[in-house]
Amino acid sequence: MTDEIKRPSRAGKEILNASKPQIERLQRRLFLRQGLSLGALVMLTGCDYGSLAENDGLDRLLRTMSGFNDRVQALLFNPHRLAPTYAASQITKPFPFNAFYGIDDAPDIDPDAWKLEVSGLVSDKTPWTVQRLRGLPQESQITRLICVEGWSAIGQWSGVPFRAFLERIGADTTAKYVGLKCADKYYSSIDMATALHPQTIMTLDFGGEPLPGAYGAPMRLRVPTKLGFKNPKYIQALYVTNTYPGGYWEDQGYNWFSGS
């Protein structure tokens, strides 16, 4: 065995020199992230990067692990495998509201005045109205939304297949990411393979009716192959890019890929 193999890494030395509370925090976070290395749908609400500021080495290590997990999940992602679908009798009623704010603080957007801004690596940057989106082919699905907080709910979602929309605007589908900006100051992004997945849709209707305000009207992205926080609501703008866009929760420590 060479000296290089015997010698602890810099990260390893930092761990060995860390205090007991720091070690305990690291163990908890390693446990949470371990499941995600295989694309498991588990939550990362225990990640508190503010507390890790005490030790930059631990912070760098966790961010490196998170990036590694993203790459592993992307390699394991099957763009042809569908998420489970359900019968109408299995729909959750009432379907829960969920956000980082209360329902009374949810955006109230006039669907007749709303326009979707399009930018980045696309050939047609013309804004889209709800009426124009409804003129595109529509699909419906009954799928389960899985939240990092530990609950799940089944709903019926209808709208425009995201692949069809991206093709319509001349998006560069060899690009890495699609970023999304929302009216509630939320933002997120997904990988292009997920954007092109046949079940990823620009949702305009819920339960056969126009999408209610509580669920993201006038348009949200429904991505049944990813955790709930990767399904942004109240979308106002999207862009195609090769520059990593991050996300509201991802920039606070959540695993970016967060899918299966």
XYZ file of N, CA and C in Angstrom, residues 166-258:
279
model
N -41.298 22.515 -25.741
C -39.892 22.846 -26.005
C -39.578 22.702 -27.494
N -40.142 21.704 -28.125
C -39.931 21.542 -29.566
C -40.592 22.679 -30.328
N -41.758 23.112 -29.864
C -42.489 24.182 -30.542
C -41.721 25.509 -30.515
N -41.030 25.797 -29.423
C -40.300 27.061 -29.322
C -38.864 26.941 -29.840
N -38.530 25.786 -30.377
C -37.192 25.599 -30.925
C -36.108 25.564 -29.869
N -36.399 24.936 -28.747
C -35.406 24.831 -27.673
C -34.257 23.918 -28.081
N -33.080 24.250 -27.627
C -31.916 23.392 -27.832
C -32.029 22.234 -26.835
N -32.499 21.102 -27.300
C -32.719 19.963 -26.396
C -31.435 19.220 -26.070
N -30.303 19.718 -26.582
C -29.015 19.176 -26.145
C -28.459 19.983 -24.972
N -29.138 21.077 -24.621
C -28.723 21.876 -23.467
C -28.919 21.077 -22.183
N -28.311 21.529 -21.104
C -28.321 20.762 -19.863
C -29.548 21.010 -18.988
N -30.043 22.257 -18.964
C -31.047 22.596 -17.958
C -32.208 23.403 -18.529
N -33.338 23.309 -17.809
C -34.443 24.238 -18.008
C -34.699 24.904 -16.659
N -34.571 26.220 -16.615
C -34.805 26.969 -15.386
C -36.205 27.562 -15.380
N -36.782 27.720 -14.180
C -38.147 28.221 -14.037
C -38.218 29.262 -12.937
N -38.896 30.373 -13.220
C -39.071 31.446 -12.255
C -40.567 31.621 -11.998
N -40.928 31.880 -10.738
C -42.328 31.880 -10.339
C -42.750 33.201 -9.701
N -44.072 33.425 -9.688
C -44.626 34.673 -9.162
C -44.484 34.796 -7.655
N -44.290 33.671 -6.954
C -44.156 33.700 -5.498
C -42.699 33.777 -5.050
N -41.816 34.191 -5.967
C -40.374 34.325 -5.712
C -39.666 32.974 -5.634
N -40.399 31.913 -5.920
C -39.791 30.583 -5.964
C -39.077 30.439 -7.311
N -38.082 29.594 -7.359
C -37.410 29.280 -8.611
C -36.855 27.871 -8.519
N -36.740 27.218 -9.657
C -36.263 25.845 -9.670
C -35.676 25.552 -11.041
N -35.188 24.347 -11.229
C -34.633 23.939 -12.510
C -34.612 22.418 -12.578
N -34.681 21.901 -13.789
C -34.607 20.462 -13.998
C -33.637 20.162 -15.124
N -33.184 18.934 -15.182
C -32.299 18.494 -16.246
C -33.114 18.306 -17.524
N -32.457 18.389 -18.660
C -33.167 18.300 -19.929
C -33.816 16.937 -20.135
N -33.183 15.867 -19.688
C -33.780 14.542 -19.854
C -35.132 14.466 -19.145
N -35.224 15.061 -17.968
C -36.495 15.086 -17.247
C -37.499 15.996 -17.939
N -37.022 17.116 -18.470
C -37.919 18.018 -19.194
C -38.557 17.329 -20.385
N -37.827 16.424 -21.020
C -38.323 15.723 -22.198
C -39.079 14.449 -21.859
N -39.155 14.091 -20.585
C -39.846 12.870 -20.178
C -41.328 12.963 -20.570
N -41.922 11.876 -21.052
C -43.309 11.944 -21.542
C -44.357 12.331 -20.505
N -44.033 12.215 -19.206
C -45.009 12.578 -18.180
C -44.806 13.983 -17.616
N -43.792 14.677 -18.051
C -43.578 16.048 -17.593
C -44.496 16.966 -18.383
N -45.426 17.639 -17.703
C -46.406 18.464 -18.408
C -46.521 19.860 -17.798
N -46.890 20.796 -18.633
C -47.201 22.164 -18.203
C -48.675 22.149 -17.812
N -48.952 22.047 -16.535
C -50.308 21.815 -16.052
C -51.168 23.072 -16.130
N -52.332 22.932 -16.784
C -53.311 24.010 -16.888
C -54.613 23.666 -16.171
N -54.859 22.365 -15.971
C -56.102 21.909 -15.342
C -55.802 20.927 -14.220
N -56.680 20.923 -13.238
C -56.581 19.967 -12.131
C -57.976 19.399 -11.890
N -58.100 18.084 -11.944
C -59.399 17.451 -11.743
C -60.410 17.827 -12.807
N -59.946 18.103 -14.011
C -60.845 18.430 -15.106
C -61.296 19.875 -15.137
N -60.796 20.703 -14.226
C -61.155 22.117 -14.167
C -59.880 22.961 -14.251
N -60.011 24.253 -14.644
C -58.822 25.111 -14.665
C -58.065 25.043 -13.340
N -56.777 25.009 -13.426
C -55.920 24.869 -12.252
C -56.276 25.909 -11.184
N -56.626 25.467 -9.967
C -56.969 26.426 -8.901
C -55.750 27.234 -8.453
N -56.018 28.392 -7.861
C -54.943 29.233 -7.371
C -54.065 28.541 -6.350
N -54.672 27.728 -5.485
C -53.903 27.048 -4.437
C -52.884 26.069 -5.008
N -53.121 25.586 -6.224
C -52.240 24.574 -6.801
C -51.327 25.121 -7.888
N -51.312 26.472 -8.030
C -50.313 27.058 -8.908
C -50.803 27.767 -10.142
N -52.096 28.127 -10.200
C -52.658 28.767 -11.398
C -51.900 30.043 -11.754
N -51.812 30.337 -13.042
C -52.493 29.621 -14.124
C -51.714 28.441 -14.709
N -50.419 28.283 -14.341
C -49.664 27.157 -14.882
C -48.573 26.723 -13.917
N -48.464 25.440 -13.730
C -47.369 24.864 -12.945
C -46.765 23.725 -13.744
N -45.580 23.312 -13.350
C -44.946 22.166 -13.999
C -45.211 20.928 -13.152
N -45.706 19.896 -13.790
C -45.930 18.625 -13.104
C -44.873 17.645 -13.569
N -44.047 17.174 -12.606
C -42.927 16.285 -12.910
C -43.044 15.064 -11.991
N -43.815 14.056 -12.359
C -44.055 12.924 -11.456
C -42.836 12.062 -11.175
N -41.755 12.253 -11.918
C -40.528 11.495 -11.659
C -39.633 12.181 -10.639
N -40.080 13.328 -10.096
C -39.270 14.049 -9.117
C -40.084 14.397 -7.877
N -39.373 14.762 -6.816
C -40.028 15.175 -5.584
C -40.845 16.446 -5.795
N -41.779 16.684 -4.877
C -42.724 17.771 -5.024
C -42.104 19.141 -5.199
N -40.990 19.421 -4.514
C -40.415 20.769 -4.614
C -39.802 21.032 -5.982
N -39.707 19.982 -6.840
C -39.249 20.152 -8.213
C -40.426 20.360 -9.160
N -41.621 20.625 -8.600
C -42.834 20.867 -9.387
C -43.296 22.301 -9.143
N -42.593 23.295 -9.646
C -42.885 24.686 -9.300
C -44.268 25.156 -9.757
N -44.850 26.058 -8.959
C -46.171 26.627 -9.235
C -46.033 28.088 -9.654
N -47.151 28.649 -10.163
C -47.223 30.072 -10.515
C -46.075 30.488 -11.436
N -45.756 29.649 -12.401
C -44.602 29.907 -13.266
C -44.844 31.135 -14.134
N -43.857 32.002 -14.182
C -43.916 33.208 -15.001
C -42.901 33.215 -16.135
N -41.821 32.471 -15.966
C -40.770 32.496 -16.983
C -40.010 31.174 -16.976
N -39.537 30.787 -18.145
C -38.657 29.627 -18.247
C -37.539 29.949 -19.220
N -36.413 29.288 -19.018
C -35.272 29.520 -19.893
C -34.466 28.236 -20.018
N -33.851 28.073 -21.180
C -33.022 26.907 -21.478
C -31.571 27.351 -21.421
N -30.754 26.588 -20.706
C -29.390 27.049 -20.456
C -28.427 25.880 -20.236
N -27.151 26.155 -20.390
C -26.100 25.205 -20.020
C -25.423 25.618 -18.726
N -25.863 26.712 -18.139
C -25.323 27.193 -16.874
C -26.216 26.709 -15.734
N -25.638 26.095 -14.731
C -26.420 25.546 -13.623
C -27.298 26.619 -12.982
N -28.638 26.433 -12.961
C -29.524 27.482 -12.457
C -29.819 27.410 -10.964
N -29.574 26.255 -10.329
C -29.896 26.110 -8.916
C -31.394 26.065 -8.682
N -31.795 26.412 -7.454
C -33.201 26.392 -7.090
C -33.382 26.946 -5.685
N -34.606 27.293 -5.336
C -34.900 27.901 -4.034
C -34.424 27.007 -2.895
N -34.847 25.748 -2.892
C -34.438 24.832 -1.822
C -33.070 24.225 -2.093
N -32.762 24.016 -3.368
C -31.468 23.427 -3.692
C -30.323 24.316 -3.231
N -30.503 25.630 -3.330
C -29.457 26.551 -2.894
C -29.333 26.598 -1.374
N -30.283 25.956 -0.684
C -30.218 25.866 0.775
C -29.793 24.472 1.242
N -29.410 23.609 0.285
C -28.858 22.320 0.664
C -29.599 21.101 0.171
N -30.794 21.256 -0.398
C -31.516 20.085 -0.900
C -30.791 19.515 -2.109
N -30.911 18.205 -2.281
C -30.321 17.544 -3.429
C -30.978 18.053 -4.705
N -30.203 18.455 -5.714
C -30.763 19.099 -6.899
C -31.562 18.142 -7.776
N -31.030 16.967 -8.070
C -31.711 16.066 -9.015
C -33.043 15.591 -8.427
N -33.007 15.051 -7.220
C -34.212 14.685 -6.450
C -35.250 13.948 -7.279
